[in-house]
């Protein structure tokens, strides 16, 4: 999942805690409706344009579609009055230019934002629209603007002006397009403040712009809060009033903005705008003291500092100065995310007169990963993707580009590979888990009979589960050092649990294997409902889960990784202390192969994979409940999987 929300890091724009102590897992805001929202063009025919819910089954193609009469009644007037209809009609006309082929969600959201304002012209007199910074001067300034963003804003504003002029029935559209200051301001506000709305599968399906009670929450690479979306049809008046009256645990600091029933950002907008759209809720992921600033992440936190800074600078025009970015020396997580591993020999290489250009190595590896992903996504060749990625992960980056015999001789004792915790390794492992899952998707459920299960499908599903477990362990290792990675850790643990439980079901074992004697399983329901755990409780529960998972991993890891040359080099996917040893010493070695080949079929092995899957899913669900709440789609999904196994 990757966010695009932003607001300038200015002293007058920040949100601070107003309670004495806010525990982790506290919902800090009510379910906030968007000021404006728009589906990406590719989802206009499969999702409701009002609430973003998927349509079942998708109806025949139309310009905009709705899941219910209530959504249609609430959204279609704005669709018409905002000139969004005219914009879509223009794009579908034969005279539409080839340059119009890009996604129009930013432009349509800006049109909707202007239509929701009570007095649009006056809003453009300042640098804010509905309290949101437009950032127009910076985005359009010749000395700072990039050619791409400048062209996007100018062409988008002209398209908006043409659509608005057509909607009003103006006879001189070209004249109306000359003055586009208002449209530029609205589009800049969208580009600066829009959030990428993701569905339960992590796909970006559209964008939404929220009021200042959300958009004034600043960024940090070590945030103390996160957010989630709530998808539902248009609400009745009573429910809507209840949501708006919910308590805010945060408030703006250092700004002169009128508060309205504990929320800001509603004034200056037409009545009824908040009756539809994907809502957003902010939750604490760390204990927050009164007066502390509340922050969220605008970028992927599993990137090293340079990648985060580059993305924030290009998208939002600021350089992050959070504690993580300013740490000297860099914190452990940022060092390990860009580390290479000596599979033989010692550092530093300089003692043998060898220089290592890390940027060139990263560029070469990134190109290779992109090439493999193209095979997977564009050509649908998951097998080629797996082969290419595993070759990249095992390549020794100093073996290429050797031009002299002197260097070759010196490098005999120096071989570098990507560290298993390098951010490119994590990216590759994520793709591999998905690609192997797709390759093994023919694996039949037990109800269809074991005769339809091929050993090839079973092995592919097993290796997918192994990569999912490696991802969970790797991100958890980083999470133990940087607690703001809790959301990433939660999702990876939940995915690992789901993959392992699918593997456990694949051989149509009898129900006797569904037995978990661990006391932790019996206590898990109480842990799940511990909505606001103290940090001491959180540490105790996490340690309990970690100890159980570590025990089960030792029993099944050799079985899970068997047959995968790359995974043979990963001694333990949870405890990475082995990385201090020579990696060559474990390459190609699988202990007790004959025993572990049969692990999943023996009376001893049957419950092992199942118990590991249950523990991973339970721990993931516990972390998800802190990040997103008990009623979120993520927690409900994992709860459903666990209940289907009749373990709770």
Coordinates of C-alpha atoms in Angstrom, one line a residue:
X1 CA 0.0 0.0 0.0
X2 CA 1.9 3.8 -1.0
X3 CA 0.1 7.4 0.4
X4 CA 0.2 10.6 -1.6
X5 CA -1.3 13.0 1.0
X6 CA 0.8 16.1 1.7
X7 CA 0.8 19.5 3.2
X8 CA 3.7 21.9 3.5
X9 CA 5.7 21.5 6.7
X10 CA 4.9 25.0 8.1
X11 CA 4.6 26.0 11.8
X12 CA 1.0 27.0 11.5
X13 CA -0.1 23.7 10.0
X14 CA 0.2 20.8 12.5
X15 CA -2.0 18.7 14.7
X16 CA -1.3 18.0 18.3
X17 CA -2.7 15.6 21.0
X18 CA -5.1 17.2 23.4
X19 CA -5.4 14.4 25.9
X20 CA -3.0 13.6 28.8
X21 CA -1.9 10.3 27.4
X22 CA -3.1 8.6 24.2
X23 CA -2.4 4.9 24.1
X24 CA -1.4 3.0 21.0
X25 CA -4.4 1.8 19.0
X26 CA -6.6 4.8 19.8
X27 CA -8.8 6.2 17.1
X28 CA -7.8 9.9 17.0
X29 CA -10.5 11.2 14.6
X30 CA -14.0 10.2 13.6
X31 CA -14.6 8.7 10.2
X32 CA -13.9 11.8 8.1
X33 CA -15.7 12.3 4.8
X34 CA -13.7 13.7 1.8
X35 CA -14.0 17.2 0.5
X36 CA -13.6 15.7 -3.0
X37 CA -12.9 12.4 -4.5
X38 CA -12.5 10.6 -7.8
X39 CA -11.9 7.1 -9.0
X40 CA -9.0 6.4 -11.3
X41 CA -10.2 6.1 -14.9
X42 CA -9.5 2.4 -15.0
X43 CA -12.0 1.8 -12.1
X44 CA -14.9 3.9 -13.3
X45 CA -16.7 0.9 -14.7
X46 CA -16.0 -1.5 -11.8
X47 CA -16.5 0.6 -8.7
X48 CA -19.1 3.0 -7.3
X49 CA -18.2 6.6 -8.1
X50 CA -19.7 7.7 -4.8
X51 CA -18.5 5.3 -2.1
X52 CA -15.7 3.4 -4.1
X53 CA -17.3 0.1 -3.3
X54 CA -16.8 -2.7 -5.9
X55 CA -19.9 -3.4 -8.1
X56 CA -21.1 -7.0 -8.1
X57 CA -21.5 -7.9 -10.8
X58 CA -20.1 -5.0 -12.8
X59 CA -22.9 -3.5 -14.9
X60 CA -22.5 -2.6 -18.6
X61 CA -20.0 0.3 -19.1
X62 CA -21.2 3.8 -18.5
X63 CA -19.5 7.1 -17.7
X64 CA -20.1 6.8 -13.9
X65 CA -21.8 4.0 -12.0
X66 CA -23.3 3.7 -8.5
X67 CA -23.8 0.7 -6.2
X68 CA -27.2 2.0 -4.8
X69 CA -29.9 4.5 -5.3
X70 CA -28.7 6.3 -2.3
X71 CA -25.2 6.7 -3.7
X72 CA -26.6 7.8 -7.1
X73 CA -28.9 10.4 -5.4
X74 CA -26.1 11.9 -3.3
X75 CA -23.3 12.0 -6.0
X76 CA -24.9 12.4 -9.4
X77 CA -25.9 16.0 -8.9
X78 CA -22.3 16.9 -8.1
X79 CA -21.1 14.8 -11.1
X80 CA -23.3 17.0 -13.3
X81 CA -22.8 20.4 -11.7
X82 CA -19.0 20.1 -11.4
X83 CA -18.6 19.7 -15.2
X84 CA -17.0 16.2 -14.6
X85 CA -19.6 14.9 -17.1
X86 CA -18.4 17.4 -19.8
X87 CA -14.8 16.4 -19.2
X88 CA -15.5 12.7 -19.7
X89 CA -17.6 13.4 -22.8
X90 CA -14.8 15.5 -24.3
X91 CA -12.2 12.6 -23.7
X92 CA -14.5 10.2 -25.5
X93 CA -15.1 12.4 -28.5
X94 CA -13.2 11.6 -31.7
X95 CA -11.5 15.0 -31.7
X96 CA -9.9 14.4 -28.3
X97 CA -6.1 14.8 -28.5
X98 CA -3.8 11.9 -27.9
X99 CA -2.4 13.8 -24.9
X100 CA -5.7 13.3 -23.2
X101 CA -5.0 9.6 -22.7
X102 CA -3.7 10.0 -19.2
X103 CA -5.6 9.4 -16.0
X104 CA -8.0 12.3 -15.2
X105 CA -8.7 11.6 -11.5
X106 CA -6.7 14.7 -10.4
X107 CA -8.6 17.0 -12.8
X108 CA -12.0 15.5 -11.9
X109 CA -11.3 15.8 -8.2
X110 CA -10.3 19.4 -8.7
X111 CA -13.6 20.1 -10.5
X112 CA -15.6 18.5 -7.7
X113 CA -13.7 20.5 -5.1
X114 CA -14.6 23.8 -6.9
X115 CA -18.2 22.7 -7.1
X116 CA -18.4 21.9 -3.4
X117 CA -17.2 25.4 -2.4
X118 CA -19.8 28.0 -1.5
X119 CA -17.8 30.9 -2.9
X120 CA -15.1 29.6 -5.2
X121 CA -13.7 32.9 -6.6
X122 CA -13.0 34.3 -3.1
X123 CA -11.2 31.2 -2.1
X124 CA -8.6 31.8 -4.7
X125 CA -7.6 35.1 -3.3
X126 CA -5.4 33.5 -0.7
X127 CA -3.1 30.5 -0.9
X128 CA -5.7 28.2 0.6
X129 CA -8.9 26.5 -0.6
X130 CA -11.2 25.3 2.3
X131 CA -8.2 25.7 4.6
X132 CA -5.9 23.6 2.4
X133 CA -2.6 25.0 1.1
X134 CA -2.7 25.1 -2.7
X135 CA 1.1 25.5 -3.0
X136 CA 0.5 27.0 -6.4
X137 CA 3.3 29.6 -6.3
X138 CA 5.9 26.9 -5.6
X139 CA 4.5 24.3 -8.1
X140 CA 4.4 26.9 -10.9
X141 CA 7.5 28.9 -10.1
X142 CA 10.0 28.6 -13.1
X143 CA 13.0 28.2 -10.7
X144 CA 11.5 25.2 -8.8
X145 CA 8.8 23.6 -11.1
X146 CA 9.8 20.6 -13.1
X147 CA 8.7 20.5 -16.8
X148 CA 6.4 17.5 -16.1
X149 CA 4.4 19.0 -13.2
X150 CA 4.2 22.4 -14.9
X151 CA 2.7 20.8 -18.0
X152 CA 0.4 18.7 -16.0
X153 CA -1.0 21.7 -14.1
X154 CA -1.3 24.0 -17.1
X155 CA -3.0 21.4 -19.4
X156 CA -5.2 20.1 -16.6
X157 CA -6.4 23.7 -15.7
X158 CA -7.2 24.3 -19.4
X159 CA -9.2 21.1 -19.6
X160 CA -11.1 22.1 -16.4
X161 CA -11.8 25.6 -17.7
X162 CA -13.1 24.2 -21.0
X163 CA -15.4 21.7 -19.2
X164 CA -16.7 24.4 -16.9
X165 CA -17.3 26.7 -19.8
X166 CA -19.1 24.0 -21.7
X167 CA -21.2 23.1 -18.7
X168 CA -22.3 26.7 -18.4
X169 CA -23.2 26.8 -22.1
X170 CA -20.6 29.6 -22.8
X171 CA -20.4 30.5 -26.5
X172 CA -16.7 31.4 -26.3
X173 CA -14.8 28.5 -24.7
X174 CA -11.4 29.7 -26.0
X175 CA -11.8 33.0 -24.2
X176 CA -12.8 31.2 -20.9
X177 CA -9.7 29.1 -21.1
X178 CA -7.4 32.1 -21.0
X179 CA -7.9 32.9 -17.3
X180 CA -7.3 29.6 -15.5
X181 CA -6.0 30.9 -12.1
X182 CA -8.9 29.4 -10.2
X183 CA -8.6 26.0 -11.9
X184 CA -4.8 26.0 -11.4
X185 CA -5.3 26.7 -7.7
X186 CA -7.8 23.9 -7.3
X187 CA -5.7 21.4 -9.2
X188 CA -2.6 22.4 -7.1
X189 CA -4.6 21.9 -3.9
X190 CA -5.5 18.4 -5.2
X191 CA -1.9 17.5 -6.1
X192 CA -0.6 18.8 -2.8
X193 CA -3.2 17.2 -0.5
X194 CA -4.7 14.1 -2.3
X195 CA -4.5 10.7 -0.7
X196 CA -4.3 7.5 -2.8
X197 CA -7.3 5.5 -1.8
X198 CA -6.5 1.7 -1.6
X199 CA -8.9 -1.2 -1.5
X200 CA -8.6 -4.3 0.6
X201 CA -6.1 -5.8 -1.9
X202 CA -3.8 -2.7 -1.7
X203 CA -4.7 -1.5 -5.2
X204 CA -4.9 2.3 -5.7
X205 CA -8.4 2.8 -7.0
X206 CA -8.8 6.5 -6.7
X207 CA -7.9 9.7 -4.8
X208 CA -9.6 11.7 -2.1
X209 CA -9.0 15.1 -0.6
X210 CA -9.9 15.6 3.1
X211 CA -10.4 18.6 5.3
X212 CA -7.8 20.3 7.5
X213 CA -8.5 17.9 10.4
X214 CA -6.6 15.3 8.3
X215 CA -4.6 17.3 5.8
X216 CA -2.9 19.3 8.5
X217 CA -1.3 16.2 9.9
X218 CA 2.4 16.5 8.9
X219 CA 4.7 13.8 7.7
X220 CA 7.4 12.0 9.6
X221 CA 9.5 9.0 8.6
X222 CA 9.0 7.8 12.2
X223 CA 5.3 8.6 12.6
X224 CA 3.2 8.0 15.7
X225 CA -0.1 7.5 13.8
X226 CA -1.5 5.9 10.7
X227 CA -4.8 6.0 8.8
X228 CA -7.3 3.6 7.1
X229 CA -10.3 4.0 4.8
X230 CA -13.9 3.1 5.4
X231 CA -16.0 2.2 2.4
X232 CA -19.7 2.3 2.6
X233 CA -22.7 3.6 0.8
X234 CA -24.2 7.0 1.5
X235 CA -25.2 7.3 5.2
X236 CA -28.6 8.3 6.6
X237 CA -28.8 11.6 8.4
X238 CA -28.6 10.2 11.9
X239 CA -25.5 8.1 11.2
X240 CA -23.8 11.1 9.5
X241 CA -24.5 13.4 12.5
X242 CA -23.1 10.7 14.8
X243 CA -19.9 10.4 12.8
X244 CA -19.4 14.2 12.7
X245 CA -20.1 14.5 16.5
X246 CA -17.4 11.8 17.4
X247 CA -14.6 13.1 19.5
X248 CA -11.4 14.5 18.0
X249 CA -8.3 13.5 20.1
X250 CA -6.2 16.0 18.2
X251 CA -6.4 19.7 17.4
X252 CA -4.6 22.3 15.3
X253 CA -1.7 24.1 16.9
X254 CA -0.4 27.6 16.0
X255 CA -3.2 28.4 13.5
X256 CA -6.2 30.7 13.7
X257 CA -9.0 28.4 12.4
X258 CA -12.6 28.3 13.7
X259 CA -13.5 24.8 15.1
X260 CA -17.0 23.4 14.3
X261 CA -18.2 20.6 16.6
X262 CA -14.6 19.4 17.2
X263 CA -13.8 19.2 13.5
X264 CA -12.4 21.7 11.0
X265 CA -12.6 22.0 7.3
X266 CA -16.4 21.9 7.0
X267 CA -17.0 25.7 6.7
X268 CA -17.0 27.3 3.3
X269 CA -18.5 24.2 1.6
X270 CA -22.0 23.5 0.3
X271 CA -24.4 21.6 2.5
X272 CA -24.6 17.9 1.8
X273 CA -21.0 17.4 0.4
X274 CA -20.1 15.0 3.2
X275 CA -22.8 12.4 2.6
X276 CA -20.7 10.1 0.4
X277 CA -17.2 9.1 -0.4
X278 CA -14.5 6.9 1.2
X279 CA -14.0 8.1 4.8
X280 CA -10.7 8.2 6.5
X281 CA -9.8 7.5 10.2
X282 CA -6.5 8.3 12.0
X283 CA -5.2 5.9 14.7
X284 CA -2.2 6.1 17.1
X285 CA 0.5 3.5 16.6
X286 CA 2.6 4.8 19.5
X287 CA 1.8 6.3 22.9
X288 CA 1.3 10.0 22.5
X289 CA 1.6 12.6 25.3
X290 CA -0.5 15.7 25.5
X291 CA 0.9 18.5 23.3
X292 CA 3.0 16.2 21.1
X293 CA 2.6 16.6 17.4
X294 CA 0.7 13.8 15.6
X295 CA 2.4 12.7 12.4
X296 CA 1.7 10.1 9.6
X297 CA 3.9 8.8 6.7
X298 CA 3.5 10.2 3.2
X299 CA 5.9 7.6 1.7
X300 CA 6.9 4.0 2.0
X301 CA 8.9 3.7 5.3
X302 CA 10.7 0.5 4.0
X303 CA 12.9 2.7 1.8
X304 CA 16.3 4.1 2.8
X305 CA 16.7 7.8 3.5
X306 CA 17.8 8.8 0.0
X307 CA 14.8 7.2 -1.7
X308 CA 12.3 8.7 0.9
X309 CA 13.8 12.1 0.5
X310 CA 13.8 12.0 -3.3
X311 CA 10.1 11.0 -3.4
X312 CA 9.0 13.6 -0.9
X313 CA 11.0 16.3 -2.7
X314 CA 9.6 15.4 -6.1
X315 CA 6.0 15.0 -5.0
X316 CA 5.5 17.5 -2.2
X317 CA 8.3 20.0 -2.5
X318 CA 9.9 19.7 0.9
X319 CA 12.9 18.0 2.5
X320 CA 12.0 15.9 5.5
X321 CA 13.8 17.0 8.7
X322 CA 12.3 14.3 11.1
X323 CA 14.4 12.6 13.8
X324 CA 15.0 9.5 11.6
X325 CA 16.2 11.5 8.6
X326 CA 18.5 13.7 10.7
X327 CA 20.0 11.0 12.8
X328 CA 23.8 10.9 12.7
X329 CA 25.0 8.3 12.3
X330 CA 21.9 6.9 10.5
X331 CA 19.7 4.6 12.6
X332 CA 20.1 0.8 12.2
X333 CA 17.1 0.5 9.9
X334 CA 18.4 2.9 7.4
X335 CA 21.8 1.3 7.4
X336 CA 20.5 -2.2 6.9
X337 CA 18.0 -1.2 4.2
X338 CA 20.9 -0.3 1.9
X339 CA 23.5 -2.8 3.1
X340 CA 25.4 -5.4 1.0
X341 CA 26.5 -8.7 2.5
X342 CA 29.9 -10.1 2.3
X343 CA 29.4 -13.8 1.4
X344 CA 33.1 -14.3 1.5
X345 CA 36.0 -12.1 2.6
X346 CA 35.8 -9.2 5.0
X347 CA 35.2 -5.4 4.8
X348 CA 36.6 -3.0 4.0
X349 CA 37.5 -3.7 0.4
X350 CA 39.7 -0.6 0.3
X351 CA 42.5 -2.4 2.0
X352 CA 43.0 -4.3 -1.3
X353 CA 42.7 -1.1 -3.3
X354 CA 39.1 -2.0 -4.5
X355 CA 36.5 0.6 -4.9
X356 CA 32.8 -0.4 -4.9
X357 CA 30.3 1.9 -6.7
X358 CA 27.1 1.1 -4.7
X359 CA 25.0 3.5 -6.8
X360 CA 25.9 1.6 -10.0
X361 CA 25.2 -1.7 -8.4
X362 CA 21.8 -0.5 -7.2
X363 CA 20.9 0.9 -10.6
X364 CA 21.8 -2.4 -12.3
X365 CA 19.8 -4.5 -9.8
X366 CA 16.8 -2.1 -10.0
X367 CA 16.8 -2.4 -13.8
X368 CA 16.8 -6.2 -13.4
X369 CA 14.0 -6.2 -10.9
X370 CA 11.9 -3.9 -13.2
X371 CA 12.6 -6.3 -16.1
X372 CA 11.3 -9.2 -14.1
X373 CA 8.3 -7.4 -12.9
X374 CA 7.5 -6.5 -16.5
X375 CA 7.5 -10.2 -17.4
X376 CA 5.1 -10.8 -14.5
X377 CA 2.7 -7.9 -14.9
X378 CA 2.8 -7.2 -18.7
X379 CA 3.5 -10.6 -20.2
X380 CA 1.9 -12.7 -17.4
X381 CA 5.0 -14.9 -17.2
X382 CA 5.3 -15.6 -13.5
X383 CA 7.9 -18.4 -14.1
X384 CA 10.3 -16.1 -15.9
X385 CA 9.8 -13.5 -13.2
X386 CA 10.8 -16.0 -10.5
X387 CA 13.9 -17.2 -12.3
X388 CA 15.2 -13.7 -13.0
X389 CA 14.6 -12.4 -9.5
X390 CA 16.2 -15.4 -7.8
X391 CA 19.2 -15.0 -10.1
X392 CA 19.5 -11.3 -9.2
X393 CA 19.3 -12.1 -5.5
X394 CA 22.2 -14.6 -5.7
X395 CA 24.4 -12.6 -8.1
X396 CA 27.6 -11.3 -6.7
X397 CA 27.7 -7.7 -7.6
X398 CA 31.4 -7.4 -7.8
X399 CA 31.7 -10.2 -10.3
X400 CA 30.6 -7.8 -13.1
X401 CA 32.6 -5.1 -14.8
X402 CA 36.0 -6.5 -13.9
X403 CA 38.5 -5.2 -16.5
X404 CA 41.9 -6.1 -15.1
X405 CA 43.5 -9.3 -13.9
X406 CA 44.6 -7.4 -10.8
X407 CA 41.0 -6.7 -9.7
X408 CA 40.0 -10.3 -10.5
X409 CA 42.8 -11.6 -8.3
X410 CA 41.9 -9.2 -5.5
X411 CA 38.2 -10.1 -5.7
X412 CA 38.7 -13.8 -5.2
X413 CA 38.4 -13.2 -1.5
X414 CA 35.7 -10.5 -1.8
X415 CA 32.2 -11.3 -2.9
X416 CA 29.1 -9.1 -2.2
X417 CA 25.4 -9.9 -2.5
X418 CA 22.3 -8.0 -1.6
X419 CA 21.7 -8.2 2.1
X420 CA 18.5 -10.2 2.8
X421 CA 17.2 -7.1 4.6
X422 CA 18.2 -4.7 1.8
X423 CA 15.1 -2.8 0.5
X424 CA 15.6 -4.3 -3.0
X425 CA 15.6 -7.8 -1.4
X426 CA 12.4 -7.0 0.4
X427 CA 10.8 -5.7 -2.8
X428 CA 12.0 -8.9 -4.7
X429 CA 10.8 -11.2 -1.9
X430 CA 7.3 -9.5 -2.1
X431 CA 7.1 -10.1 -5.8
X432 CA 8.4 -13.7 -5.5
X433 CA 5.8 -14.6 -2.9
X434 CA 3.1 -13.3 -5.2
X435 CA 4.5 -14.9 -8.4
X436 CA 4.9 -18.3 -6.8
X437 CA 1.4 -18.1 -5.4
X438 CA 0.0 -17.4 -8.9
X439 CA 2.0 -20.3 -10.3
X440 CA 0.6 -22.6 -7.7
X441 CA -2.9 -21.2 -8.0
X442 CA -4.1 -24.5 -9.5
X443 CA -3.8 -26.1 -6.1
X444 CA -7.2 -27.5 -5.4
X445 CA -9.0 -27.1 -2.1
X446 CA -9.5 -30.3 0.0
X447 CA -13.2 -30.5 -0.9
X448 CA -12.4 -31.2 -4.5
X449 CA -10.3 -34.2 -3.8
X450 CA -6.6 -34.7 -3.4
X451 CA -6.3 -36.3 -6.9
X452 CA -6.4 -32.9 -8.5
X453 CA -3.4 -31.6 -6.5
X454 CA -0.1 -32.0 -8.4
X455 CA 3.2 -32.0 -6.6
X456 CA 4.3 -29.2 -8.8
X457 CA 1.5 -27.0 -7.6
X458 CA 2.1 -28.0 -4.0
X459 CA 5.8 -27.2 -4.2
X460 CA 5.1 -23.7 -5.7
X461 CA 2.6 -23.0 -3.0
X462 CA 5.1 -24.1 -0.4
X463 CA 7.8 -21.8 -1.7
X464 CA 5.4 -18.9 -1.8
X465 CA 4.6 -19.5 1.9
X466 CA 8.4 -19.6 2.6
X467 CA 8.9 -16.2 1.0
X468 CA 5.9 -14.8 2.9
X469 CA 7.4 -16.1 6.1
X470 CA 10.8 -14.6 5.2
X471 CA 9.1 -11.2 4.5
X472 CA 7.3 -11.3 7.9
X473 CA 10.5 -12.1 9.7
X474 CA 12.6 -9.5 7.9
X475 CA 10.1 -6.7 8.4
X476 CA 9.6 -7.8 12.0
X477 CA 13.4 -7.6 12.5
X478 CA 13.3 -4.0 11.3
X479 CA 10.1 -3.2 13.3
X480 CA 11.9 -4.2 16.5
X481 CA 14.3 -1.4 15.9
X482 CA 11.8 1.2 14.4
X483 CA 8.3 0.8 15.9
X484 CA 6.7 3.0 13.3
X485 CA 6.9 0.0 10.9
X486 CA 4.1 -1.7 12.8
X487 CA 1.7 -1.4 9.9
X488 CA 4.1 -3.1 7.5
X489 CA 4.9 -5.8 10.0
X490 CA 1.1 -6.4 10.7
X491 CA 0.4 -6.9 7.0
X492 CA 3.3 -9.2 6.4
X493 CA 2.6 -11.4 9.4
X494 CA -1.1 -11.7 8.3
X495 CA -0.1 -12.6 4.8
X496 CA 2.4 -15.2 6.1
X497 CA -0.3 -16.8 8.2
X498 CA -2.7 -16.9 5.4
X499 CA -0.2 -18.5 3.0
X500 CA 0.9 -21.1 5.6
X501 CA -2.7 -22.0 6.4
X502 CA -3.4 -22.5 2.7
X503 CA -0.4 -24.8 2.5
X504 CA -1.7 -26.7 5.5
X505 CA -5.0 -27.3 3.8
X506 CA -3.5 -28.3 0.5
X507 CA -3.0 -32.0 1.2
X508 CA -6.6 -32.6 2.5
X509 CA -5.4 -33.6 5.9
X510 CA -8.0 -34.9 8.3
X511 CA -9.3 -32.6 11.0
X512 CA -7.0 -34.1 13.6
X513 CA -4.2 -31.9 12.6
X514 CA -6.2 -28.8 13.5
X515 CA -4.9 -28.8 17.1
X516 CA -2.9 -26.0 18.7
X517 CA -2.0 -26.8 22.3
X518 CA -0.3 -23.5 22.9
X519 CA -1.9 -21.4 25.6
X520 CA -1.3 -18.3 23.5
X521 CA -4.0 -19.5 21.1
X522 CA -6.5 -19.7 23.9
X523 CA -5.6 -16.1 25.0
X524 CA -5.6 -14.6 21.5
X525 CA -9.3 -13.6 21.6
X526 CA -8.6 -11.5 24.7
X527 CA -5.5 -10.0 23.1
X528 CA -7.5 -9.1 20.0
X529 CA -10.1 -7.2 22.1
X530 CA -7.4 -5.4 24.1
X531 CA -8.1 -2.3 22.0
X532 CA -5.7 0.2 23.7
X533 CA -2.8 -1.9 25.1
X534 CA -0.2 -0.2 27.3
X535 CA 3.3 -0.4 25.9
X536 CA 4.2 -3.0 28.6
X537 CA 1.2 -5.2 27.6
X538 CA 2.2 -4.8 24.0
X539 CA 5.8 -5.9 24.6
X540 CA 4.6 -8.9 26.7
X541 CA 2.2 -10.1 24.0
X542 CA 4.7 -9.5 21.2
X543 CA 7.4 -11.4 23.0
X544 CA 5.0 -14.3 23.7
X545 CA 4.1 -14.6 20.0
X546 CA 7.6 -14.2 18.8
X547 CA 8.9 -17.0 21.1
X548 CA 6.2 -19.4 19.8
X549 CA 6.8 -18.5 16.2
X550 CA 10.5 -18.9 16.6
X551 CA 10.0 -22.4 18.0
X552 CA 7.7 -23.5 15.2
X553 CA 10.0 -22.0 12.5
X554 CA 12.9 -24.2 13.6
X555 CA 10.7 -27.2 13.0
X556 CA 9.5 -26.4 9.5
X557 CA 11.9 -24.0 7.8
X558 CA 14.0 -26.6 6.1
X559 CA 10.9 -28.2 4.7
X560 CA 9.5 -24.9 3.5
X561 CA 12.7 -23.8 1.7
X562 CA 13.6 -27.2 0.2
X563 CA 14.1 -27.1 -3.6
X564 CA 14.7 -23.3 -3.8
X565 CA 18.4 -22.5 -4.3
X566 CA 18.1 -19.0 -3.1
X567 CA 16.2 -19.8 0.1
X568 CA 18.8 -22.5 0.9
X569 CA 21.1 -19.5 1.8
X570 CA 18.6 -18.2 4.4
X571 CA 19.4 -20.1 7.6
X572 CA 16.6 -18.7 9.6
X573 CA 13.8 -16.3 8.4
X574 CA 13.1 -14.9 11.9
X575 CA 16.5 -14.7 13.7
X576 CA 19.0 -13.0 11.5
X577 CA 22.0 -13.4 13.8
X578 CA 23.5 -15.9 11.4
X579 CA 24.2 -13.0 9.0
X580 CA 27.3 -12.4 11.0
X581 CA 28.7 -15.6 9.6
X582 CA 30.0 -16.5 6.1
X583 CA 26.9 -17.0 3.9
X584 CA 28.8 -19.5 1.7
X585 CA 29.0 -21.9 4.6
X586 CA 25.2 -22.5 4.3
X587 CA 24.7 -22.3 0.6
X588 CA 23.4 -25.5 -0.9
X589 CA 23.0 -27.2 2.5
X590 CA 19.6 -28.4 3.7
X591 CA 19.8 -30.4 7.0
X592 CA 17.8 -33.7 7.2
X593 CA 16.5 -33.3 3.7
X594 CA 14.9 -36.8 3.5
X595 CA 13.0 -36.2 6.8
X596 CA 11.8 -32.7 5.9
X597 CA 10.8 -33.6 2.4
X598 CA 8.1 -35.7 4.0
X599 CA 7.4 -33.3 6.9
X600 CA 4.0 -32.2 5.6
X601 CA 2.7 -35.8 5.2
X602 CA 3.9 -37.4 8.5
X603 CA 1.9 -37.7 11.7
X604 CA 4.6 -35.6 13.4
X605 CA 4.7 -32.9 10.7
X606 CA 1.0 -32.4 10.0
X607 CA 0.3 -29.9 12.8
X608 CA 3.6 -28.0 12.5
X609 CA 2.8 -25.9 9.4
X610 CA -0.7 -25.4 10.6
X611 CA 0.4 -24.2 14.1
X612 CA 3.0 -21.8 12.6
X613 CA 0.3 -20.5 10.2
X614 CA -2.2 -19.9 13.1
X615 CA 0.4 -18.1 15.2
X616 CA 1.5 -15.8 12.3
X617 CA -2.1 -15.0 11.5
X618 CA -3.0 -14.3 15.2
X619 CA 0.0 -12.1 15.7
X620 CA -0.7 -10.2 12.4
X621 CA -4.3 -9.8 13.5
X622 CA -3.2 -8.4 16.9
X623 CA -1.0 -5.8 15.2
X624 CA -3.7 -5.0 12.6
X625 CA -6.2 -4.3 15.3
X626 CA -3.9 -1.7 16.7
X627 CA -3.2 -0.1 13.4
X628 CA -6.7 -0.2 11.9
X629 CA -9.2 -1.2 14.6
X630 CA -11.3 -4.3 15.2
X631 CA -13.8 -3.5 12.5
X632 CA -11.4 -2.9 9.6
X633 CA -11.4 -5.0 6.5
X634 CA -8.0 -6.3 7.2
X635 CA -8.8 -7.6 10.7
X636 CA -12.1 -9.0 9.6
X637 CA -10.4 -10.9 6.7
X638 CA -7.9 -12.6 9.0
X639 CA -10.6 -13.3 11.7
X640 CA -12.7 -15.0 9.0
X641 CA -9.7 -17.2 7.9
X642 CA -9.1 -18.2 11.5
X643 CA -12.7 -18.9 12.2
X644 CA -12.9 -21.1 9.1
X645 CA -10.1 -23.2 10.6
X646 CA -12.2 -23.6 13.8
X647 CA -9.2 -22.7 16.0
X648 CA -10.7 -19.9 18.0

